[in-house]
Amino acid sequence: MELKRIVSITFLSSVILFSGPLSLVNASVNDSKMTVKNSVKAEQPNIKILATGGTIAGSSESSTDTTGYESGALNIKTIIKAVPELKKIANVSGEQVVNIGSQNIDNSILLKLAKRINTLLASKDVDGIVVTHGSDTMEETAYFLNLVVKSDKPVVVVGSMRPATAISADGPLNLYNAVKIASTKDARNTGVLVALNDRIGAARYITKTHTTAVDTFKSPEQGYVGEIAGDKVIFYNKPTRKHTTQSIFDVSKLDELPQVDIIYGYQNDSRGFYDTAVKTGAKGIVVAGAGNGLLSDAALTGARDAVKKDVVMVRSSRVGSGVVTHEESDDKDTFVTSDSLNPQKARILLMLALTKTKDPKKIQEYFNEY
């Protein structure tokens, strides 16, 4: 898309003006190998920003448009240049992995991103990673990385709820905070973190709770692990579940992940979706069940038949918080329960679990540990 007028992008105290035509999308392909570097200061940490697109790279012709914008319109070069304050806290370089809305993040991109992060963190020249990402599926990517990154160096996933062109765009400060967190020694060995709205969330606990509000990311039961107060990074908690260097999951030699589908439970549902999932190749199914992960009699019949066809079944809940308790009936039906993982994160763990085993008892151990 070409803009025929000057586009004003509000980024912190800086305003970047683009005069004349501006290509918003074509750069996503050409810039995939682009690297952007600030002048290096030896005393500062070296932070790599891996960009995937999303609202933080979004653009619109209207400065009041906070919903109808184009995700992933701006490249990482533009985003870094728009926050010159980054130079004061770290030696920052950028790399465009993809440039899309996060609803289009797929398994191949997850694998590509994880492998690139592990390669970078293995270098003594990289002290931490920041991943810019769309908010819609951010928690899934963050939790995936939490399970497969093989380093105790900080990895911080960041995004925004307003595009770069919006009045009071939240992306610039979120990015600054993310780099600040990734530069902090206290962020080491905390697992993958998510940073928005001055809050620091653990990938295992954080979730999106509002469609458009800037304070959408919350940890309803476990709480945040820290916050940005003024210019200080403050940690109050650390995740207790296994992550990163403690994790057994390794994607270094994987080119694909097992198909795992999510089926939503509702009144008057049927077994049809279970039969379809099996026919289309699902190796695992996560049920977003009612209440404590309950299935209707009709759905239960479909789930039991799927298990007979070597599909691993995980009971999660559509409620949004709380633990799905493991019952005697689960052992009888050979079902796995998701602990406190919501359906989308349960899918992530089940995919990785299936790269190790199909044994439901062993997979249940993974859900209890991770």
mmCIF file of C-alpha atoms in Angstrom:
data_model
loop_
_atom_site.group_PDB
_atom_site.id
_atom_site.type_symbol
_atom_site.label_atom_id
_atom_site.label_comp_id
_atom_site.label_asym_id
_atom_site.label_seq_id
_atom_site.Cartn_x
_atom_site.Cartn_y
_atom_site.Cartn_z
ATOM 1 C CA MET A 1 0.000 0.000 0.000
ATOM 2 C CA GLU A 2 1.293 3.478 -0.896
ATOM 3 C CA LEU A 3 0.552 6.516 1.273
ATOM 4 C CA LYS A 4 0.077 9.681 -0.795
ATOM 5 C CA ARG A 5 0.676 12.051 2.097
ATOM 6 C CA ILE A 6 3.064 12.421 4.996
ATOM 7 C CA VAL A 7 2.626 9.726 7.627
ATOM 8 C CA SER A 8 3.319 10.792 11.186
ATOM 9 C CA ILE A 9 4.463 8.037 13.522
ATOM 10 C CA THR A 10 4.413 8.937 17.187
ATOM 11 C CA PHE A 11 7.245 7.102 18.955
ATOM 12 C CA LEU A 12 7.967 8.324 22.491
ATOM 13 C CA SER A 13 9.189 11.918 22.309
ATOM 14 C CA SER A 14 10.389 11.383 18.745
ATOM 15 C CA VAL A 15 8.258 11.893 15.658
ATOM 16 C CA ILE A 16 9.454 10.306 12.443
ATOM 17 C CA LEU A 17 8.054 11.873 9.279
ATOM 18 C CA PHE A 18 7.865 9.923 6.068
ATOM 19 C CA SER A 19 7.264 12.157 3.046
ATOM 20 C CA GLY A 20 6.172 10.851 -0.289
ATOM 21 C CA PRO A 21 5.244 7.227 -1.020
ATOM 22 C CA LEU A 22 5.977 4.699 1.698
ATOM 23 C CA SER A 23 5.908 0.969 1.042
ATOM 24 C CA LEU A 24 4.468 -0.707 4.115
ATOM 25 C CA VAL A 25 4.424 -4.376 3.268
ATOM 26 C CA ASN A 26 6.906 -5.230 0.508
ATOM 27 C CA ALA A 27 9.801 -4.717 2.915
ATOM 28 C CA SER A 28 8.682 -7.780 4.867
ATOM 29 C CA VAL A 29 10.305 -9.994 2.234
ATOM 30 C CA ASN A 30 13.304 -7.906 1.259
ATOM 31 C CA ASP A 31 14.198 -7.031 4.849
ATOM 32 C CA SER A 32 14.118 -10.618 6.123
ATOM 33 C CA LYS A 33 17.911 -10.712 6.155
ATOM 34 C CA MET A 34 18.359 -7.107 7.220
ATOM 35 C CA THR A 35 20.480 -6.347 10.262
ATOM 36 C CA VAL A 36 20.410 -2.963 11.997
ATOM 37 C CA LYS A 37 23.086 -1.919 14.483
ATOM 38 C CA ASN A 38 23.616 1.021 16.782
ATOM 39 C CA SER A 39 27.116 2.285 17.483
ATOM 40 C CA VAL A 40 28.683 -0.196 19.871
ATOM 41 C CA LYS A 41 29.593 0.772 23.412
ATOM 42 C CA ALA A 42 31.723 -1.885 25.068
ATOM 43 C CA GLU A 43 30.353 -1.276 28.551
ATOM 44 C CA GLN A 44 26.743 -1.855 27.500
ATOM 45 C CA PRO A 45 25.006 -5.226 27.033
ATOM 46 C CA ASN A 46 24.457 -6.503 23.492
ATOM 47 C CA ILE A 47 20.755 -7.067 22.830
ATOM 48 C CA LYS A 48 19.400 -8.611 19.648
ATOM 49 C CA ILE A 49 15.867 -7.674 18.566
ATOM 50 C CA LEU A 50 14.126 -10.288 16.427
ATOM 51 C CA ALA A 51 11.068 -8.809 14.730
ATOM 52 C CA THR A 52 8.015 -10.782 13.647
ATOM 53 C CA GLY A 53 5.553 -7.964 12.893
ATOM 54 C CA GLY A 54 2.303 -7.377 14.742
ATOM 55 C CA THR A 55 0.696 -4.185 16.030
ATOM 56 C CA ILE A 56 3.989 -2.790 17.281
ATOM 57 C CA ALA A 57 4.942 -2.628 13.594
ATOM 58 C CA GLY A 58 1.449 -1.571 12.518
ATOM 59 C CA SER A 59 0.476 1.483 10.513
ATOM 60 C CA SER A 60 -2.657 3.360 9.450
ATOM 61 C CA GLU A 61 -3.461 6.531 7.537
ATOM 62 C CA SER A 62 -5.337 7.835 10.588
ATOM 63 C CA SER A 63 -3.647 8.687 13.896
ATOM 64 C CA THR A 64 -6.861 7.842 15.752
ATOM 65 C CA ASP A 65 -7.181 4.388 14.205
ATOM 66 C CA THR A 66 -6.431 1.754 16.837
ATOM 67 C CA THR A 67 -8.251 -1.211 15.287
ATOM 68 C CA GLY A 68 -8.343 -1.012 11.483
ATOM 69 C CA TYR A 69 -4.603 -0.699 10.942
ATOM 70 C CA GLU A 70 -2.245 -2.928 8.965
ATOM 71 C CA SER A 71 -0.158 -5.214 11.164
ATOM 72 C CA GLY A 72 3.493 -5.735 10.320
ATOM 73 C CA ALA A 73 3.671 -2.715 8.033
ATOM 74 C CA LEU A 74 6.956 -1.327 9.359
ATOM 75 C CA ASN A 75 10.325 -3.041 9.371
ATOM 76 C CA ILE A 76 12.715 -3.401 12.294
ATOM 77 C CA LYS A 77 15.007 -0.697 10.938
ATOM 78 C CA THR A 78 12.226 1.869 11.244
ATOM 79 C CA ILE A 79 11.209 0.666 14.691
ATOM 80 C CA ILE A 80 14.723 0.841 16.147
ATOM 81 C CA LYS A 81 15.441 4.245 14.642
ATOM 82 C CA ALA A 82 12.220 5.549 16.168
ATOM 83 C CA VAL A 83 13.448 4.861 19.707
ATOM 84 C CA PRO A 84 16.868 6.543 19.891
ATOM 85 C CA GLU A 85 16.843 6.177 23.675
ATOM 86 C CA LEU A 86 17.745 2.506 23.167
ATOM 87 C CA LYS A 87 21.329 3.566 22.508
ATOM 88 C CA LYS A 88 21.617 4.756 26.096
ATOM 89 C CA ILE A 89 20.904 1.339 27.624
ATOM 90 C CA ALA A 90 22.233 -1.279 25.178
ATOM 91 C CA ASN A 91 24.036 -2.031 21.954
ATOM 92 C CA VAL A 92 21.001 -2.963 19.892
ATOM 93 C CA SER A 93 20.866 -4.785 16.578
ATOM 94 C CA GLY A 94 17.771 -5.899 14.726
ATOM 95 C CA GLU A 95 16.768 -8.750 12.487
ATOM 96 C CA GLN A 96 13.494 -9.279 10.620
ATOM 97 C CA VAL A 97 12.372 -12.898 10.993
ATOM 98 C CA VAL A 98 8.903 -12.381 9.470
ATOM 99 C CA ASN A 99 6.580 -9.382 9.258
ATOM 100 C CA ILE A 100 3.008 -10.547 9.794
ATOM 101 C CA GLY A 101 0.092 -10.366 12.181
ATOM 102 C CA SER A 102 0.470 -12.928 14.961
ATOM 103 C CA GLN A 103 -2.713 -14.729 13.934
ATOM 104 C CA ASN A 104 -0.585 -16.048 11.058
ATOM 105 C CA ILE A 105 2.288 -17.358 13.181
ATOM 106 C CA ASP A 106 2.508 -21.087 12.461
ATOM 107 C CA ASN A 107 4.625 -24.010 13.616
ATOM 108 C CA SER A 108 7.283 -23.453 10.971
ATOM 109 C CA ILE A 109 7.805 -19.879 12.171
ATOM 110 C CA LEU A 110 7.957 -21.020 15.803
ATOM 111 C CA LEU A 111 10.698 -23.488 14.911
ATOM 112 C CA LYS A 112 12.603 -20.925 12.849
ATOM 113 C CA LEU A 113 12.424 -18.352 15.643
ATOM 114 C CA ALA A 114 13.472 -20.792 18.369
ATOM 115 C CA LYS A 115 16.441 -22.088 16.381
ATOM 116 C CA ARG A 116 17.608 -18.570 15.624
ATOM 117 C CA ILE A 117 17.348 -17.556 19.274
ATOM 118 C CA ASN A 118 19.352 -20.571 20.418
ATOM 119 C CA THR A 119 22.041 -19.843 17.833
ATOM 120 C CA LEU A 120 22.302 -16.209 18.923
ATOM 121 C CA LEU A 121 22.311 -16.938 22.658
ATOM 122 C CA ALA A 122 25.106 -19.449 22.203
ATOM 123 C CA SER A 123 27.327 -16.528 21.183
ATOM 124 C CA LYS A 124 29.268 -14.632 23.819
ATOM 125 C CA ASP A 125 28.496 -11.473 21.848
ATOM 126 C CA VAL A 126 24.766 -11.646 22.626
ATOM 127 C CA ASP A 127 23.593 -10.929 26.185
ATOM 128 C CA GLY A 128 19.848 -11.090 25.633
ATOM 129 C CA ILE A 129 17.031 -11.339 23.093
ATOM 130 C CA VAL A 130 13.935 -9.216 22.537
ATOM 131 C CA VAL A 131 11.212 -10.563 20.243
ATOM 132 C CA THR A 132 8.683 -8.092 18.846
ATOM 133 C CA HIS A 133 5.387 -9.878 18.269
ATOM 134 C CA GLY A 134 1.690 -9.341 17.696
ATOM 135 C CA SER A 135 -0.354 -9.535 20.872
ATOM 136 C CA ASP A 136 -3.043 -11.970 19.706
ATOM 137 C CA THR A 137 -0.925 -15.131 19.927
ATOM 138 C CA MET A 138 2.006 -13.699 21.861
ATOM 139 C CA GLU A 139 1.433 -15.943 24.878
ATOM 140 C CA GLU A 140 1.668 -19.050 22.698
ATOM 141 C CA THR A 141 4.987 -18.054 21.139
ATOM 142 C CA ALA A 142 6.349 -16.986 24.518
ATOM 143 C CA TYR A 143 5.392 -20.298 26.132
ATOM 144 C CA PHE A 144 6.827 -22.273 23.219
ATOM 145 C CA LEU A 145 10.133 -20.438 23.584
ATOM 146 C CA ASN A 146 9.953 -20.952 27.336
ATOM 147 C CA LEU A 147 10.055 -24.694 26.697
ATOM 148 C CA VAL A 148 12.714 -24.846 23.967
ATOM 149 C CA VAL A 149 15.237 -22.030 24.515
ATOM 150 C CA LYS A 150 18.491 -23.533 25.782
ATOM 151 C CA SER A 151 20.023 -20.599 27.644
ATOM 152 C CA ASP A 152 19.605 -18.769 30.932
ATOM 153 C CA LYS A 153 20.130 -15.432 29.170
ATOM 154 C CA PRO A 154 17.054 -13.176 29.106
ATOM 155 C CA VAL A 155 14.454 -13.579 26.371
ATOM 156 C CA VAL A 156 11.712 -10.953 26.413
ATOM 157 C CA VAL A 157 8.685 -10.983 24.107
ATOM 158 C CA VAL A 158 7.109 -7.573 23.552
ATOM 159 C CA GLY A 159 4.314 -6.013 21.533
ATOM 160 C CA SER A 160 1.759 -3.266 21.693
ATOM 161 C CA MET A 161 -1.965 -2.695 21.574
ATOM 162 C CA ARG A 162 -1.822 0.439 19.442
ATOM 163 C CA PRO A 163 -0.118 0.784 16.062
ATOM 164 C CA ALA A 164 2.911 2.978 15.556
ATOM 165 C CA THR A 165 0.855 5.680 13.870
ATOM 166 C CA ALA A 166 -1.664 6.031 16.708
ATOM 167 C CA ILE A 167 -1.905 8.860 19.204
ATOM 168 C CA SER A 168 -0.220 7.640 22.405
ATOM 169 C CA ALA A 169 1.256 4.584 20.705
ATOM 170 C CA ASP A 170 2.393 2.187 23.436
ATOM 171 C CA GLY A 171 4.935 0.282 21.331
ATOM 172 C CA PRO A 172 7.939 2.581 21.796
ATOM 173 C CA LEU A 173 7.956 2.514 25.594
ATOM 174 C CA ASN A 174 7.147 -1.192 25.610
ATOM 175 C CA LEU A 175 10.161 -1.816 23.372
ATOM 176 C CA TYR A 176 12.402 0.379 25.497
ATOM 177 C CA ASN A 177 11.265 -1.484 28.615
ATOM 178 C CA ALA A 178 11.811 -4.873 26.968
ATOM 179 C CA VAL A 179 15.389 -3.983 26.057
ATOM 180 C CA LYS A 180 15.876 -2.664 29.585
ATOM 181 C CA ILE A 181 14.640 -5.966 31.038
ATOM 182 C CA ALA A 182 16.771 -8.044 28.661
ATOM 183 C CA SER A 183 19.788 -5.976 29.749
ATOM 184 C CA THR A 184 19.219 -6.731 33.429
ATOM 185 C CA LYS A 185 21.107 -9.500 35.212
ATOM 186 C CA ASP A 186 18.063 -10.198 37.391
ATOM 187 C CA ALA A 187 16.233 -11.354 34.255
ATOM 188 C CA ARG A 188 18.626 -14.264 33.782
ATOM 189 C CA ASN A 189 17.292 -17.737 34.512
ATOM 190 C CA THR A 190 13.687 -16.516 34.838
ATOM 191 C CA GLY A 191 12.374 -18.224 31.733
ATOM 192 C CA VAL A 192 10.897 -16.314 28.813
ATOM 193 C CA LEU A 193 9.249 -13.044 29.853
ATOM 194 C CA VAL A 194 6.480 -10.921 28.342
ATOM 195 C CA ALA A 195 6.654 -7.126 28.718
ATOM 196 C CA LEU A 196 3.760 -4.735 28.104
ATOM 197 C CA ASN A 197 2.242 -1.802 29.962
ATOM 198 C CA ASP A 198 5.102 -1.543 32.500
ATOM 199 C CA ARG A 199 4.441 -5.113 33.696
ATOM 200 C CA ILE A 200 6.679 -8.195 33.470
ATOM 201 C CA GLY A 201 4.900 -11.494 33.030
ATOM 202 C CA ALA A 202 6.161 -15.077 32.972
ATOM 203 C CA ALA A 203 5.393 -16.896 29.728
ATOM 204 C CA ARG A 204 3.872 -19.779 31.720
ATOM 205 C CA TYR A 205 1.331 -17.543 33.482
ATOM 206 C CA ILE A 206 0.614 -14.497 31.315
ATOM 207 C CA THR A 207 -2.437 -14.299 29.050
ATOM 208 C CA LYS A 208 -4.318 -11.774 26.958
ATOM 209 C CA THR A 209 -7.565 -10.776 28.700
ATOM 210 C CA HIS A 210 -8.971 -7.831 26.704
ATOM 211 C CA THR A 211 -9.427 -7.326 22.975
ATOM 212 C CA THR A 212 -8.077 -3.763 22.734
ATOM 213 C CA ALA A 213 -6.999 -2.305 26.112
ATOM 214 C CA VAL A 214 -3.308 -1.575 26.743
ATOM 215 C CA ASP A 215 -3.451 -3.443 30.079
ATOM 216 C CA THR A 216 -4.715 -6.613 28.410
ATOM 217 C CA PHE A 217 -1.896 -8.945 29.527
ATOM 218 C CA LYS A 218 -2.444 -10.295 33.023
ATOM 219 C CA SER A 219 -1.592 -13.286 35.186
ATOM 220 C CA PRO A 220 -4.988 -13.853 36.865
ATOM 221 C CA GLU A 221 -3.942 -16.428 39.465
ATOM 222 C CA GLN A 222 -0.152 -16.383 39.789
ATOM 223 C CA GLY A 223 0.444 -12.662 39.306
ATOM 224 C CA TYR A 224 3.172 -10.724 37.518
ATOM 225 C CA VAL A 225 6.827 -11.507 38.180
ATOM 226 C CA GLY A 226 7.879 -7.861 38.145
ATOM 227 C CA GLU A 227 7.381 -4.375 36.801
ATOM 228 C CA ILE A 228 9.091 -1.320 35.400
ATOM 229 C CA ALA A 229 8.874 1.536 37.899
ATOM 230 C CA GLY A 230 10.365 4.775 36.660
ATOM 231 C CA ASP A 231 13.548 3.565 35.008
ATOM 232 C CA LYS A 232 14.055 0.553 37.274
ATOM 233 C CA VAL A 233 13.420 -3.115 36.529
ATOM 234 C CA ILE A 234 12.015 -4.753 39.661
ATOM 235 C CA PHE A 235 11.419 -8.484 40.114
ATOM 236 C CA TYR A 236 9.173 -9.833 42.876
ATOM 237 C CA ASN A 237 8.651 -13.456 41.838
ATOM 238 C CA LYS A 238 10.166 -16.223 39.737
ATOM 239 C CA PRO A 239 8.346 -19.048 37.932
ATOM 240 C CA THR A 240 8.501 -22.367 39.746
ATOM 241 C CA ARG A 241 7.760 -24.621 36.753
ATOM 242 C CA LYS A 242 10.535 -26.030 34.574
ATOM 243 C CA HIS A 243 11.679 -23.883 31.674
ATOM 244 C CA THR A 244 14.525 -23.195 29.213
ATOM 245 C CA THR A 245 17.708 -24.920 30.452
ATOM 246 C CA GLN A 246 15.658 -27.232 32.703
ATOM 247 C CA SER A 247 13.435 -28.360 29.826
ATOM 248 C CA ILE A 248 13.911 -31.682 28.027
ATOM 249 C CA PHE A 249 12.338 -30.397 24.824
ATOM 250 C CA ASP A 250 14.744 -29.811 21.950
ATOM 251 C CA VAL A 251 13.739 -28.510 18.516
ATOM 252 C CA SER A 252 17.227 -28.249 17.021
ATOM 253 C CA LYS A 253 16.649 -31.243 14.730
ATOM 254 C CA LEU A 254 12.913 -30.810 14.166
ATOM 255 C CA ASP A 255 11.465 -29.590 10.863
ATOM 256 C CA GLU A 256 7.832 -29.958 11.884
ATOM 257 C CA LEU A 257 5.634 -30.467 14.922
ATOM 258 C CA PRO A 258 2.754 -32.923 15.470
ATOM 259 C CA GLN A 259 -0.733 -31.690 14.618
ATOM 260 C CA VAL A 260 -2.679 -30.796 17.745
ATOM 261 C CA ASP A 261 -6.170 -29.333 17.501
ATOM 262 C CA ILE A 262 -8.304 -27.448 20.023
ATOM 263 C CA ILE A 263 -12.015 -28.218 20.313
ATOM 264 C CA TYR A 264 -14.302 -25.815 22.165
ATOM 265 C CA GLY A 265 -17.019 -27.228 24.393
ATOM 266 C CA TYR A 266 -20.499 -25.698 24.406
ATOM 267 C CA GLN A 267 -24.142 -26.578 24.983
ATOM 268 C CA ASN A 268 -25.571 -28.970 22.411
ATOM 269 C CA ASP A 269 -22.153 -29.832 20.976
ATOM 270 C CA SER A 270 -21.481 -33.148 19.250
ATOM 271 C CA ARG A 271 -18.731 -35.608 18.490
ATOM 272 C CA GLY A 272 -18.335 -34.292 14.952
ATOM 273 C CA PHE A 273 -15.278 -32.129 15.575
ATOM 274 C CA TYR A 274 -13.479 -35.020 17.275
ATOM 275 C CA ASP A 275 -14.107 -37.301 14.297
ATOM 276 C CA THR A 276 -12.923 -34.579 11.920
ATOM 277 C CA ALA A 277 -9.754 -33.939 13.915
ATOM 278 C CA VAL A 278 -8.874 -37.637 13.788
ATOM 279 C CA LYS A 279 -9.585 -37.857 10.047
ATOM 280 C CA THR A 280 -7.416 -34.819 9.284
ATOM 281 C CA GLY A 281 -4.398 -36.221 11.098
ATOM 282 C CA ALA A 282 -4.481 -34.874 14.640
ATOM 283 C CA LYS A 283 -2.059 -36.634 16.967
ATOM 284 C CA GLY A 284 -3.447 -34.783 19.948
ATOM 285 C CA ILE A 285 -6.598 -32.895 20.895
ATOM 286 C CA VAL A 286 -7.020 -30.257 23.589
ATOM 287 C CA VAL A 287 -10.574 -29.751 24.797
ATOM 288 C CA ALA A 288 -11.588 -26.297 26.018
ATOM 289 C CA GLY A 289 -14.165 -27.852 28.309
ATOM 290 C CA ALA A 290 -16.847 -26.223 30.417
ATOM 291 C CA GLY A 291 -16.020 -25.349 34.014
ATOM 292 C CA ASN A 292 -13.464 -27.818 35.331
ATOM 293 C CA GLY A 293 -12.798 -29.087 31.806
ATOM 294 C CA LEU A 294 -16.030 -31.065 31.504
ATOM 295 C CA LEU A 295 -17.239 -32.644 28.269
ATOM 296 C CA SER A 296 -20.838 -33.327 27.288
ATOM 297 C CA ASP A 297 -21.894 -36.959 26.883
ATOM 298 C CA ALA A 298 -21.810 -36.580 23.095
ATOM 299 C CA ALA A 299 -18.356 -34.982 23.100
ATOM 300 C CA LEU A 300 -17.105 -37.572 25.586
ATOM 301 C CA THR A 301 -18.036 -40.350 23.184
ATOM 302 C CA GLY A 302 -16.027 -38.694 20.409
ATOM 303 C CA ALA A 303 -13.064 -38.098 22.731
ATOM 304 C CA ARG A 304 -12.991 -41.702 23.919
ATOM 305 C CA ASP A 305 -13.086 -43.007 20.352
ATOM 306 C CA ALA A 306 -10.238 -40.659 19.418
ATOM 307 C CA VAL A 307 -8.108 -42.140 22.210
ATOM 308 C CA LYS A 308 -8.801 -45.604 20.803
ATOM 309 C CA LYS A 309 -7.273 -44.349 17.551
ATOM 310 C CA ASP A 310 -4.022 -43.370 19.282
ATOM 311 C CA VAL A 311 -4.849 -39.664 19.735
ATOM 312 C CA VAL A 312 -3.780 -38.093 23.033
ATOM 313 C CA MET A 313 -6.638 -36.198 24.696
ATOM 314 C CA VAL A 314 -6.031 -33.263 27.072
ATOM 315 C CA ARG A 315 -8.802 -31.717 29.145
ATOM 316 C CA SER A 316 -8.379 -27.952 29.575
ATOM 317 C CA SER A 317 -10.991 -25.299 30.361
ATOM 318 C CA ARG A 318 -12.608 -22.406 28.560
ATOM 319 C CA VAL A 319 -12.977 -20.515 31.871
ATOM 320 C CA GLY A 320 -9.647 -18.675 31.731
ATOM 321 C CA SER A 321 -8.168 -19.435 35.142
ATOM 322 C CA GLY A 322 -7.939 -22.228 37.669
ATOM 323 C CA VAL A 323 -6.608 -25.788 37.663
ATOM 324 C CA VAL A 324 -8.337 -28.585 35.777
ATOM 325 C CA THR A 325 -8.202 -31.329 38.384
ATOM 326 C CA HIS A 326 -7.196 -34.866 37.493
ATOM 327 C CA GLU A 327 -9.925 -37.377 38.418
ATOM 328 C CA GLU A 328 -10.246 -41.164 38.528
ATOM 329 C CA SER A 329 -12.347 -40.949 35.373
ATOM 330 C CA ASP A 330 -9.356 -39.469 33.547
ATOM 331 C CA ASP A 331 -7.280 -42.529 34.352
ATOM 332 C CA LYS A 332 -10.122 -44.744 33.161
ATOM 333 C CA ASP A 333 -10.501 -42.800 29.908
ATOM 334 C CA THR A 334 -6.716 -42.318 29.539
ATOM 335 C CA PHE A 335 -7.153 -38.535 29.441
ATOM 336 C CA VAL A 336 -4.503 -35.980 30.375
ATOM 337 C CA THR A 337 -5.440 -32.854 32.345
ATOM 338 C CA SER A 338 -3.868 -29.461 31.674
ATOM 339 C CA ASP A 339 -3.210 -28.270 35.230
ATOM 340 C CA SER A 340 -3.594 -24.460 34.953
ATOM 341 C CA LEU A 341 -2.615 -24.171 31.286
ATOM 342 C CA ASN A 342 -5.285 -22.592 29.113
ATOM 343 C CA PRO A 343 -6.203 -24.427 25.885
ATOM 344 C CA GLN A 344 -3.805 -22.520 23.623
ATOM 345 C CA LYS A 345 -0.818 -23.126 25.890
ATOM 346 C CA ALA A 346 -1.869 -26.721 26.519
ATOM 347 C CA ARG A 347 -1.691 -27.203 22.747
ATOM 348 C CA ILE A 348 1.903 -25.901 22.731
ATOM 349 C CA LEU A 349 3.015 -28.281 25.472
ATOM 350 C CA LEU A 350 1.175 -31.242 23.937
ATOM 351 C CA MET A 351 2.872 -30.675 20.571
ATOM 352 C CA LEU A 352 6.277 -30.772 22.209
ATOM 353 C CA ALA A 353 5.346 -33.673 24.469
ATOM 354 C CA LEU A 354 4.373 -35.715 21.422
ATOM 355 C CA THR A 355 7.883 -35.295 20.036
ATOM 356 C CA LYS A 356 9.025 -37.340 23.042
ATOM 357 C CA THR A 357 6.269 -39.872 23.726
ATOM 358 C CA LYS A 358 2.660 -40.902 23.116
ATOM 359 C CA ASP A 359 2.285 -42.319 26.620
ATOM 360 C CA PRO A 360 -0.502 -40.341 28.366
ATOM 361 C CA LYS A 361 0.975 -41.053 31.806
ATOM 362 C CA LYS A 362 4.317 -39.547 30.811
ATOM 363 C CA ILE A 363 2.608 -36.633 29.120
ATOM 364 C CA GLN A 364 0.642 -36.024 32.317
ATOM 365 C CA GLU A 365 3.959 -35.740 34.141
ATOM 366 C CA TYR A 366 5.007 -33.047 31.679
ATOM 367 C CA PHE A 367 1.824 -31.085 32.363
ATOM 368 C CA ASN A 368 2.474 -31.361 36.085
ATOM 369 C CA GLU A 369 6.092 -30.172 35.708
ATOM 370 C CA TYR A 370 5.953 -27.512 32.985
#
